[in-house]
Amino acid sequence: MAATTSEQRRNGGFHYAYLIVLSCIMITCLPCALALSCAGIFFTPVSEYLGVARAQFTLYFSILNIAMMLTLPVAGKVMGKSDLRVVLSASVALTGAGLVLMGRCGALWQFYLCGAVMGVGVEPLIYLAVPTLINAWCAKRVGFFMGLCMAFTGIGGVIFNPVGTALIQSGSEGWRLAYTVFGVITLVGTLPFTLFVVRSKPEDKGLLPLGAGEAADGSEPAAAAGGVSAAKAMHMPAFWALVVFCGIITLNQTIYQFLPSYAQSFSSSLPQVAAASGVVASAAMAGQAIGKVLLGIVNDRSLRAGVFVGMGCGVAGVLVMWLLPSSLALLLLGAFLFGIVYAQTVVQTPLLVRYAFGSADYPAIYSRVSMAGSLMSAVAAVFWSLVIDSAGGFPLMFVLGIVCMAICLASALFAIAHKARG
């Protein structure tokens, strides 16, 4: 078997790792996108049906995020020691069942309960599945494959938001049908991959990781072989630098949610800009999707370059949006550039963890670092709302965004310089 797989790699034959990549794409495009990227289309119709304020209904999404944060450490330990087919299939089942049950809910507390169930289910899928599988199955092009897979959280939103909206508008309680269809798509479209395609590591198929037989080219990510335990990592300065990075980059990415409001603030002076508020959001989402793949490619050559490219695009985007809002074309360019730094949250963070601590105890270490981002996501929107409502307004938001990116740049470079040795 070893001779066969070695010959297969030399001849450029098909590697099972490509099926793992496809499985990761299905995970991000279906359960992750349907539960997270498409959540917003339900806020208004469901809150109107229940006769409650939108904030009361959307509290379920906060509960979902809290459930994700609380279960991250446990999920990291379980994924590091268990068959990923079982863990990921159970996660898909919980997410799909949660969506189906959302379509059956009639009281607010029932939505909250479903939110908690989906939070437990979707957390391993959105945070841990892609980095864990790609790190295990790929020795090279890790950044590219990780960025490609994570891009489908946004692509899935682009595909299914219109579908869900059409279903919601199909009847007085169309939102029930939309939730049910989304749940069925999650289960039918993803479980075949998690049950029958996913394998925890190449050794399960008698293979080496993709690219393992190739000569090292000196790129930084290749330094991720071996690694340290989570207990040891938590006592290292690089770990806490990455905790800071993950938390602050999550805080910074949340500025995206307020870009439409920024465009609308020019309704009196620049009505053409205010009218394009939705396009501004779309430009940022396009930057995020393209940025995930772009940053993955750059990081495969140099982690430092990936950090500088991401932060550089983010700072440039903020400055353009802040100083040149009168030109719609430049405003859209700025939003697009900011979308690239947004992509660093799910691309740069796992790659930095892998480089700093290796792959030996990766799921446990990455899950603990990700807790900072999950915690920050629960308060970031409130923080930026307070900033915008203050005397400083949107200019202060942009200034603080630049400060956030400077902190992230410094913490990332510190983690790279202080990676675990041996």
Short mmCIF file of C-alpha atoms in Angstrom, two decimals:
data_model
loop_
_atom_site.label_atom_id
_atom_site.label_comp_id
_atom_site.label_asym_id
_atom_site.label_seq_id
_atom_site.Cartn_x
_atom_site.Cartn_y
_atom_site.Cartn_z
CA MET A 1 0.00 0.00 0.00
CA ALA A 2 2.79 2.42 0.95
CA ALA A 3 4.57 1.81 -2.34
CA THR A 4 1.35 2.30 -4.26
CA THR A 5 0.47 5.58 -2.59
CA SER A 6 4.02 6.86 -2.94
CA GLU A 7 3.96 6.11 -6.64
CA GLN A 8 0.54 7.72 -6.91
CA ARG A 9 1.87 10.96 -5.42
CA ARG A 10 4.90 11.03 -7.70
CA ASN A 11 2.70 10.57 -10.74
CA GLY A 12 0.33 13.30 -9.64
CA GLY A 13 -2.59 10.88 -9.25
CA PHE A 14 -5.80 11.61 -7.42
CA HIS A 15 -5.35 11.92 -3.65
CA TYR A 16 -8.11 11.18 -1.13
CA ALA A 17 -7.34 14.57 0.46
CA TYR A 18 -9.34 16.20 -2.34
CA LEU A 19 -12.44 14.37 -1.13
CA ILE A 20 -11.71 15.67 2.36
CA VAL A 21 -11.58 19.19 0.93
CA LEU A 22 -14.91 18.59 -0.81
CA SER A 23 -16.39 17.37 2.47
CA CYS A 24 -15.18 20.53 4.19
CA ILE A 25 -16.80 22.64 1.46
CA MET A 26 -20.11 20.84 1.99
CA ILE A 27 -19.84 21.46 5.74
CA THR A 28 -19.27 25.20 5.35
CA CYS A 29 -21.66 25.69 2.42
CA LEU A 30 -24.62 23.84 3.96
CA PRO A 31 -24.93 23.62 7.78
CA CYS A 32 -22.68 26.60 8.52
CA ALA A 33 -24.17 28.89 5.87
CA LEU A 34 -27.78 27.82 6.48
CA ALA A 35 -27.60 28.19 10.27
CA LEU A 36 -25.39 31.29 10.43
CA SER A 37 -25.11 33.18 7.13
CA CYS A 38 -28.85 32.92 6.41
CA ALA A 39 -30.12 33.65 9.92
CA GLY A 40 -30.94 37.29 9.20
CA ILE A 41 -33.70 36.61 6.66
CA PHE A 42 -35.86 35.13 9.44
CA PHE A 43 -35.56 37.95 11.97
CA THR A 44 -38.39 40.16 10.71
CA PRO A 45 -41.00 37.57 9.60
CA VAL A 46 -40.69 35.42 12.72
CA SER A 47 -40.72 38.36 15.15
CA GLU A 48 -43.81 39.74 13.38
CA TYR A 49 -45.53 36.35 13.57
CA LEU A 50 -44.81 36.06 17.29
CA GLY A 51 -45.78 39.68 17.89
CA VAL A 52 -42.55 40.48 19.71
CA ALA A 53 -39.76 42.99 19.23
CA ARG A 54 -37.06 41.91 16.81
CA ALA A 55 -34.49 42.06 19.62
CA GLN A 56 -36.48 39.51 21.61
CA PHE A 57 -36.45 37.00 18.79
CA THR A 58 -32.83 37.60 17.76
CA LEU A 59 -31.82 36.79 21.32
CA TYR A 60 -31.91 33.17 20.14
CA PHE A 61 -28.85 33.95 18.00
CA SER A 62 -27.02 35.32 21.05
CA ILE A 63 -27.89 32.11 22.89
CA LEU A 64 -26.54 30.16 19.92
CA ASN A 65 -23.24 32.05 20.15
CA ILE A 66 -23.02 31.57 23.92
CA ALA A 67 -23.59 27.82 23.47
CA MET A 68 -20.80 27.78 20.89
CA MET A 69 -18.41 29.55 23.26
CA LEU A 70 -19.17 27.29 26.22
CA THR A 71 -18.73 24.06 24.24
CA LEU A 72 -15.55 25.01 22.37
CA PRO A 73 -13.05 23.54 24.87
CA VAL A 74 -15.01 20.30 25.15
CA ALA A 75 -15.36 19.99 21.39
CA GLY A 76 -11.64 20.58 20.93
CA LYS A 77 -10.76 17.75 23.29
CA VAL A 78 -13.32 15.37 21.78
CA MET A 79 -12.21 16.05 18.21
CA GLY A 80 -8.60 15.44 19.14
CA LYS A 81 -9.35 11.98 20.51
CA SER A 82 -12.44 10.66 18.70
CA ASP A 83 -13.41 9.49 15.22
CA LEU A 84 -14.28 12.67 13.34
CA ARG A 85 -16.99 10.84 11.40
CA VAL A 86 -18.94 10.41 14.62
CA VAL A 87 -18.31 13.91 15.97
CA LEU A 88 -19.05 15.77 12.75
CA SER A 89 -22.09 13.62 11.90
CA ALA A 90 -23.55 14.28 15.35
CA SER A 91 -22.87 17.99 14.86
CA VAL A 92 -24.61 18.00 11.48
CA ALA A 93 -27.56 16.09 12.97
CA LEU A 94 -27.96 18.62 15.79
CA THR A 95 -27.73 21.56 13.39
CA GLY A 96 -30.18 20.07 10.90
CA ALA A 97 -32.60 18.99 13.61
CA GLY A 98 -32.41 22.46 15.16
CA LEU A 99 -33.36 24.07 11.85
CA VAL A 100 -36.26 21.66 11.29
CA LEU A 101 -37.54 22.24 14.82
CA MET A 102 -37.30 26.02 14.37
CA GLY A 103 -39.98 25.56 11.71
CA ARG A 104 -42.21 23.89 14.30
CA CYS A 105 -41.78 26.43 17.10
CA GLY A 106 -44.71 28.50 18.33
CA ALA A 107 -43.31 30.18 21.44
CA LEU A 108 -40.26 32.33 22.05
CA TRP A 109 -38.68 29.97 24.59
CA GLN A 110 -38.78 27.19 22.01
CA PHE A 111 -36.67 29.24 19.62
CA TYR A 112 -34.20 29.90 22.42
CA LEU A 113 -33.93 26.17 23.11
CA CYS A 114 -33.39 25.44 19.40
CA GLY A 115 -30.73 28.15 19.31
CA ALA A 116 -28.83 26.41 22.10
CA VAL A 117 -29.08 23.06 20.30
CA MET A 118 -27.83 24.55 17.04
CA GLY A 119 -25.01 26.33 18.87
CA VAL A 120 -23.73 23.03 20.24
CA GLY A 121 -24.05 21.43 16.80
CA VAL A 122 -22.64 24.11 14.53
CA GLU A 123 -19.69 25.06 16.76
CA PRO A 124 -17.41 22.12 15.75
CA LEU A 125 -18.42 22.65 12.12
CA ILE A 126 -17.62 26.36 11.83
CA TYR A 127 -14.58 26.57 14.12
CA LEU A 128 -12.84 23.21 14.15
CA ALA A 129 -13.81 20.91 11.28
CA VAL A 130 -11.98 22.64 8.43
CA PRO A 131 -8.73 23.49 10.27
CA THR A 132 -8.54 20.04 11.88
CA LEU A 133 -9.17 18.08 8.67
CA ILE A 134 -7.04 20.25 6.40
CA ASN A 135 -4.14 20.23 8.86
CA ALA A 136 -4.31 16.44 9.12
CA TRP A 137 -4.69 15.71 5.40
CA CYS A 138 -2.52 18.38 3.77
CA ALA A 139 1.20 18.92 4.24
CA LYS A 140 1.27 21.66 1.61
CA ARG A 141 -1.17 24.33 0.35
CA VAL A 142 -2.80 24.28 3.77
CA GLY A 143 -3.64 27.98 3.58
CA PHE A 144 -5.17 27.74 0.12
CA PHE A 145 -7.41 24.80 0.98
CA MET A 146 -8.44 26.32 4.30
CA GLY A 147 -9.30 29.64 2.66
CA LEU A 148 -11.16 27.91 -0.17
CA CYS A 149 -13.31 25.89 2.23
CA MET A 150 -14.09 28.81 4.53
CA ALA A 151 -15.05 30.98 1.55
CA PHE A 152 -18.12 28.79 1.14
CA THR A 153 -19.71 30.11 4.32
CA GLY A 154 -20.22 33.32 2.34
CA ILE A 155 -20.93 31.59 -0.97
CA GLY A 156 -23.56 29.46 0.73
CA GLY A 157 -25.17 32.63 2.02
CA VAL A 158 -25.22 34.09 -1.49
CA ILE A 159 -26.87 30.92 -2.81
CA PHE A 160 -29.40 30.22 -0.08
CA ASN A 161 -30.46 33.67 1.14
CA PRO A 162 -32.52 34.27 -2.03
CA VAL A 163 -33.91 30.72 -1.84
CA GLY A 164 -34.92 31.19 1.78
CA THR A 165 -36.43 34.61 1.07
CA ALA A 166 -38.55 33.14 -1.73
CA LEU A 167 -39.78 30.37 0.56
CA ILE A 168 -40.60 32.86 3.32
CA GLN A 169 -42.63 34.95 0.88
CA SER A 170 -44.53 31.89 -0.41
CA GLY A 171 -47.17 32.10 2.32
CA SER A 172 -48.24 33.68 5.58
CA GLU A 173 -46.04 31.24 7.48
CA GLY A 174 -43.48 30.67 4.76
CA TRP A 175 -40.70 30.98 7.31
CA ARG A 176 -41.73 27.56 8.67
CA LEU A 177 -41.25 26.02 5.25
CA ALA A 178 -37.90 27.78 4.83
CA TYR A 179 -36.57 26.50 8.15
CA THR A 180 -37.74 22.97 7.32
CA VAL A 181 -36.19 23.00 3.85
CA PHE A 182 -32.92 24.36 5.25
CA GLY A 183 -32.86 21.60 7.87
CA VAL A 184 -33.51 18.87 5.32
CA ILE A 185 -30.83 20.25 2.98
CA THR A 186 -28.38 20.27 5.89
CA LEU A 187 -29.06 16.63 6.75
CA VAL A 188 -29.37 15.19 3.26
CA GLY A 189 -26.54 17.21 1.74
CA THR A 190 -23.94 16.88 4.48
CA LEU A 191 -24.40 13.58 6.35
CA PRO A 192 -23.29 11.41 3.40
CA PHE A 193 -19.93 13.20 3.46
CA THR A 194 -19.42 13.18 7.24
CA LEU A 195 -20.48 9.53 7.53
CA PHE A 196 -18.89 7.95 4.48
CA VAL A 197 -16.14 10.25 3.18
CA VAL A 198 -14.50 11.93 6.19
CA ARG A 199 -11.56 10.18 7.83
CA SER A 200 -9.73 11.61 10.82
CA LYS A 201 -6.26 11.21 9.34
CA PRO A 202 -4.53 9.87 6.22
CA GLU A 203 -3.32 6.79 8.08
CA ASP A 204 -6.94 5.62 8.24
CA LYS A 205 -6.74 5.13 4.46
CA GLY A 206 -3.14 3.93 4.39
CA LEU A 207 -1.96 7.26 2.97
CA LEU A 208 0.41 10.10 3.73
CA PRO A 209 -0.85 13.70 3.76
CA LEU A 210 -1.16 15.46 0.43
CA GLY A 211 2.28 16.85 -0.49
CA ALA A 212 4.13 14.93 2.24
CA GLY A 213 6.43 13.32 -0.32
CA GLU A 214 7.46 16.60 -1.92
CA ALA A 215 10.63 18.45 -1.05
CA ALA A 216 10.21 21.29 1.41
CA ASP A 217 10.29 24.68 -0.26
CA GLY A 218 11.19 26.71 2.80
CA SER A 219 7.73 28.16 3.33
CA GLU A 220 6.87 28.98 6.93
CA PRO A 221 3.77 26.78 7.34
CA ALA A 222 5.91 23.68 6.81
CA ALA A 223 7.23 24.24 10.33
CA ALA A 224 4.00 22.87 11.79
CA ALA A 225 5.08 19.23 12.04
CA GLY A 226 4.99 17.74 15.55
CA GLY A 227 3.94 20.19 18.21
CA VAL A 228 3.27 20.73 21.90
CA SER A 229 0.38 19.81 24.18
CA ALA A 230 -2.43 22.26 24.96
CA ALA A 231 -1.37 22.34 28.61
CA LYS A 232 2.15 23.39 27.65
CA ALA A 233 0.96 25.85 25.02
CA MET A 234 -1.17 27.74 27.53
CA HIS A 235 1.96 28.60 29.50
CA MET A 236 3.68 30.12 26.49
CA PRO A 237 3.59 33.84 25.55
CA ALA A 238 2.68 32.98 21.94
CA PHE A 239 -0.58 31.41 23.12
CA TRP A 240 -1.74 34.58 24.82
CA ALA A 241 -0.60 36.67 21.88
CA LEU A 242 -2.90 34.58 19.67
CA VAL A 243 -5.74 34.91 22.18
CA VAL A 244 -5.36 38.68 21.82
CA PHE A 245 -5.18 38.36 18.03
CA CYS A 246 -8.32 36.22 17.82
CA GLY A 247 -10.33 38.46 20.14
CA ILE A 248 -9.32 41.78 18.58
CA ILE A 249 -9.61 40.62 14.95
CA THR A 250 -13.15 39.45 15.78
CA LEU A 251 -13.91 42.86 17.29
CA ASN A 252 -12.53 44.53 14.17
CA GLN A 253 -14.49 42.36 11.72
CA THR A 254 -17.77 43.40 13.34
CA ILE A 255 -17.30 46.88 11.85
CA TYR A 256 -18.62 45.26 8.68
CA GLN A 257 -22.12 45.14 10.17
CA PHE A 258 -22.15 48.94 10.43
CA LEU A 259 -20.95 49.80 6.93
CA PRO A 260 -24.54 50.05 5.56
CA SER A 261 -25.37 52.42 8.42
CA TYR A 262 -22.30 54.47 7.56
CA ALA A 263 -23.46 54.79 3.96
CA GLN A 264 -26.97 55.71 5.11
CA SER A 265 -25.57 58.48 7.30
CA PHE A 266 -24.97 60.45 4.07
CA SER A 267 -28.68 60.47 3.14
CA SER A 268 -28.81 64.27 3.16
CA SER A 269 -25.42 65.19 1.70
CA LEU A 270 -24.76 62.21 -0.59
CA PRO A 271 -28.08 60.50 -1.38
CA GLN A 272 -26.53 58.32 -4.10
CA VAL A 273 -24.16 56.85 -1.51
CA ALA A 274 -26.95 56.26 1.01
CA ALA A 275 -29.04 54.52 -1.63
CA ALA A 276 -26.20 52.06 -2.25
CA SER A 277 -25.89 50.91 1.37
CA GLY A 278 -26.77 47.34 0.44
CA VAL A 279 -24.17 47.31 -2.33
CA VAL A 280 -21.55 48.46 0.17
CA ALA A 281 -22.31 45.40 2.32
CA SER A 282 -22.11 43.17 -0.75
CA ALA A 283 -18.72 44.64 -1.69
CA ALA A 284 -17.40 43.77 1.76
CA MET A 285 -18.78 40.23 1.49
CA ALA A 286 -17.13 39.83 -1.91
CA GLY A 287 -13.85 40.97 -0.39
CA GLN A 288 -14.28 38.45 2.39
CA ALA A 289 -14.90 35.53 0.02
CA ILE A 290 -12.03 36.42 -2.32
CA GLY A 291 -9.83 37.39 0.62
CA LYS A 292 -10.11 33.94 2.21
CA VAL A 293 -8.64 32.30 -0.87
CA LEU A 294 -6.11 35.10 -1.46
CA LEU A 295 -4.84 35.05 2.12
CA GLY A 296 -4.64 31.26 2.01
CA ILE A 297 -2.38 31.42 -1.05
CA VAL A 298 -0.18 34.15 0.46
CA ASN A 299 0.09 32.33 3.78
CA ASP A 300 1.29 29.20 2.02
CA ARG A 301 4.38 31.20 1.08
CA SER A 302 4.80 33.32 4.21
CA LEU A 303 2.73 33.82 7.34
CA ARG A 304 4.29 37.22 7.87
CA ALA A 305 3.29 38.27 4.37
CA GLY A 306 -0.25 37.00 5.01
CA VAL A 307 -0.51 39.12 8.15
CA PHE A 308 0.84 42.24 6.42
CA VAL A 309 -1.37 41.80 3.33
CA GLY A 310 -4.51 41.33 5.41
CA MET A 311 -3.85 44.21 7.79
CA GLY A 312 -2.61 46.44 4.98
CA CYS A 313 -5.79 45.91 2.98
CA GLY A 314 -7.90 46.52 6.09
CA VAL A 315 -6.19 49.79 6.99
CA ALA A 316 -6.33 50.99 3.38
CA GLY A 317 -10.01 50.10 3.18
CA VAL A 318 -10.86 51.98 6.39
CA LEU A 319 -8.94 55.08 5.27
CA VAL A 320 -10.63 55.11 1.86
CA MET A 321 -14.13 54.72 3.34
CA TRP A 322 -13.46 57.34 5.99
CA LEU A 323 -11.70 60.02 3.93
CA LEU A 324 -13.25 59.53 0.46
CA PRO A 325 -16.92 58.65 0.97
CA SER A 326 -18.18 61.05 -1.71
CA SER A 327 -17.07 58.68 -4.49
CA LEU A 328 -19.29 55.61 -4.54
CA ALA A 329 -16.70 53.66 -6.53
CA LEU A 330 -14.01 54.37 -3.92
CA LEU A 331 -16.40 53.60 -1.09
CA LEU A 332 -17.09 50.20 -2.63
CA LEU A 333 -13.35 49.65 -3.11
CA GLY A 334 -12.76 50.48 0.55
CA ALA A 335 -15.48 48.06 1.64
CA PHE A 336 -13.99 45.35 -0.58
CA LEU A 337 -10.52 45.89 0.92
CA PHE A 338 -11.94 45.79 4.43
CA GLY A 339 -13.56 42.45 3.56
CA ILE A 340 -10.07 41.02 3.06
CA VAL A 341 -9.04 41.74 6.66
CA TYR A 342 -12.41 40.34 7.75
CA ALA A 343 -11.28 37.06 6.17
CA GLN A 344 -8.29 36.89 8.51
CA THR A 345 -10.57 35.83 11.36
CA VAL A 346 -11.11 32.34 9.99
CA VAL A 347 -7.96 31.96 7.86
CA GLN A 348 -5.09 33.68 9.67
CA THR A 349 -6.01 32.54 13.17
CA PRO A 350 -5.90 28.75 12.55
CA LEU A 351 -2.75 29.04 10.44
CA LEU A 352 -0.99 31.01 13.17
CA VAL A 353 -2.00 28.43 15.78
CA ARG A 354 -0.72 25.62 13.57
CA TYR A 355 2.60 27.36 12.96
CA ALA A 356 3.16 28.38 16.58
CA PHE A 357 2.23 25.07 18.25
CA GLY A 358 2.21 22.38 15.57
CA SER A 359 -0.43 19.77 14.83
CA ALA A 360 0.04 17.36 17.73
CA ASP A 361 -2.72 18.86 19.93
CA TYR A 362 -4.11 21.31 17.41
CA PRO A 363 -7.89 20.93 18.00
CA ALA A 364 -7.55 21.51 21.75
CA ILE A 365 -5.25 24.52 21.36
CA TYR A 366 -7.24 26.13 18.57
CA SER A 367 -10.54 25.67 20.41
CA ARG A 368 -9.15 27.53 23.42
CA VAL A 369 -7.79 30.37 21.31
CA SER A 370 -11.13 30.59 19.49
CA MET A 371 -12.96 31.15 22.77
CA ALA A 372 -11.63 34.72 22.72
CA GLY A 373 -13.24 35.32 19.34
CA SER A 374 -16.49 33.69 20.37
CA LEU A 375 -16.63 35.79 23.54
CA MET A 376 -15.85 38.97 21.63
CA SER A 377 -18.55 38.24 19.05
CA ALA A 378 -21.12 38.37 21.85
CA VAL A 379 -20.23 41.97 22.81
CA ALA A 380 -18.66 43.49 19.69
CA ALA A 381 -21.88 44.77 18.10
CA VAL A 382 -22.88 46.51 21.32
CA PHE A 383 -19.40 48.05 21.64
CA TRP A 384 -19.43 49.52 18.12
CA SER A 385 -23.01 50.74 18.59
CA LEU A 386 -21.91 52.70 21.65
CA VAL A 387 -18.92 54.10 19.75
CA ILE A 388 -21.08 55.24 16.83
CA ASP A 389 -23.67 56.80 19.15
CA SER A 390 -20.95 58.71 21.00
CA ALA A 391 -19.67 62.17 20.05
CA GLY A 392 -16.91 60.55 17.98
CA GLY A 393 -19.38 58.76 15.71
CA PHE A 394 -18.19 56.87 12.63
CA PRO A 395 -14.76 58.60 12.50
CA LEU A 396 -14.00 57.23 15.97
CA MET A 397 -15.10 53.78 14.80
CA PHE A 398 -12.62 53.92 11.93
CA VAL A 399 -9.80 55.18 14.17
CA LEU A 400 -10.41 52.38 16.67
CA GLY A 401 -10.54 49.91 13.79
CA ILE A 402 -7.04 50.96 12.73
CA VAL A 403 -5.88 50.59 16.34
CA CYS A 404 -7.38 47.08 16.42
CA MET A 405 -5.53 46.10 13.27
CA ALA A 406 -2.25 47.50 14.64
CA ILE A 407 -2.69 45.39 17.79
CA CYS A 408 -3.44 42.32 15.67
CA LEU A 409 -0.36 42.91 13.53
CA ALA A 410 1.87 43.18 16.58
CA SER A 411 0.38 40.14 18.34
CA ALA A 412 0.61 37.97 15.21
CA LEU A 413 4.25 38.87 14.59
CA PHE A 414 5.01 38.23 18.26
CA ALA A 415 3.42 34.75 18.06
CA ILE A 416 5.41 33.93 14.91
CA ALA A 417 8.66 35.04 16.54
CA HIS A 418 7.95 33.06 19.74
CA LYS A 419 6.69 29.80 18.25
CA ALA A 420 7.17 26.59 20.21
CA ARG A 421 10.57 24.99 19.69
CA GLY A 422 11.18 21.28 19.41
#
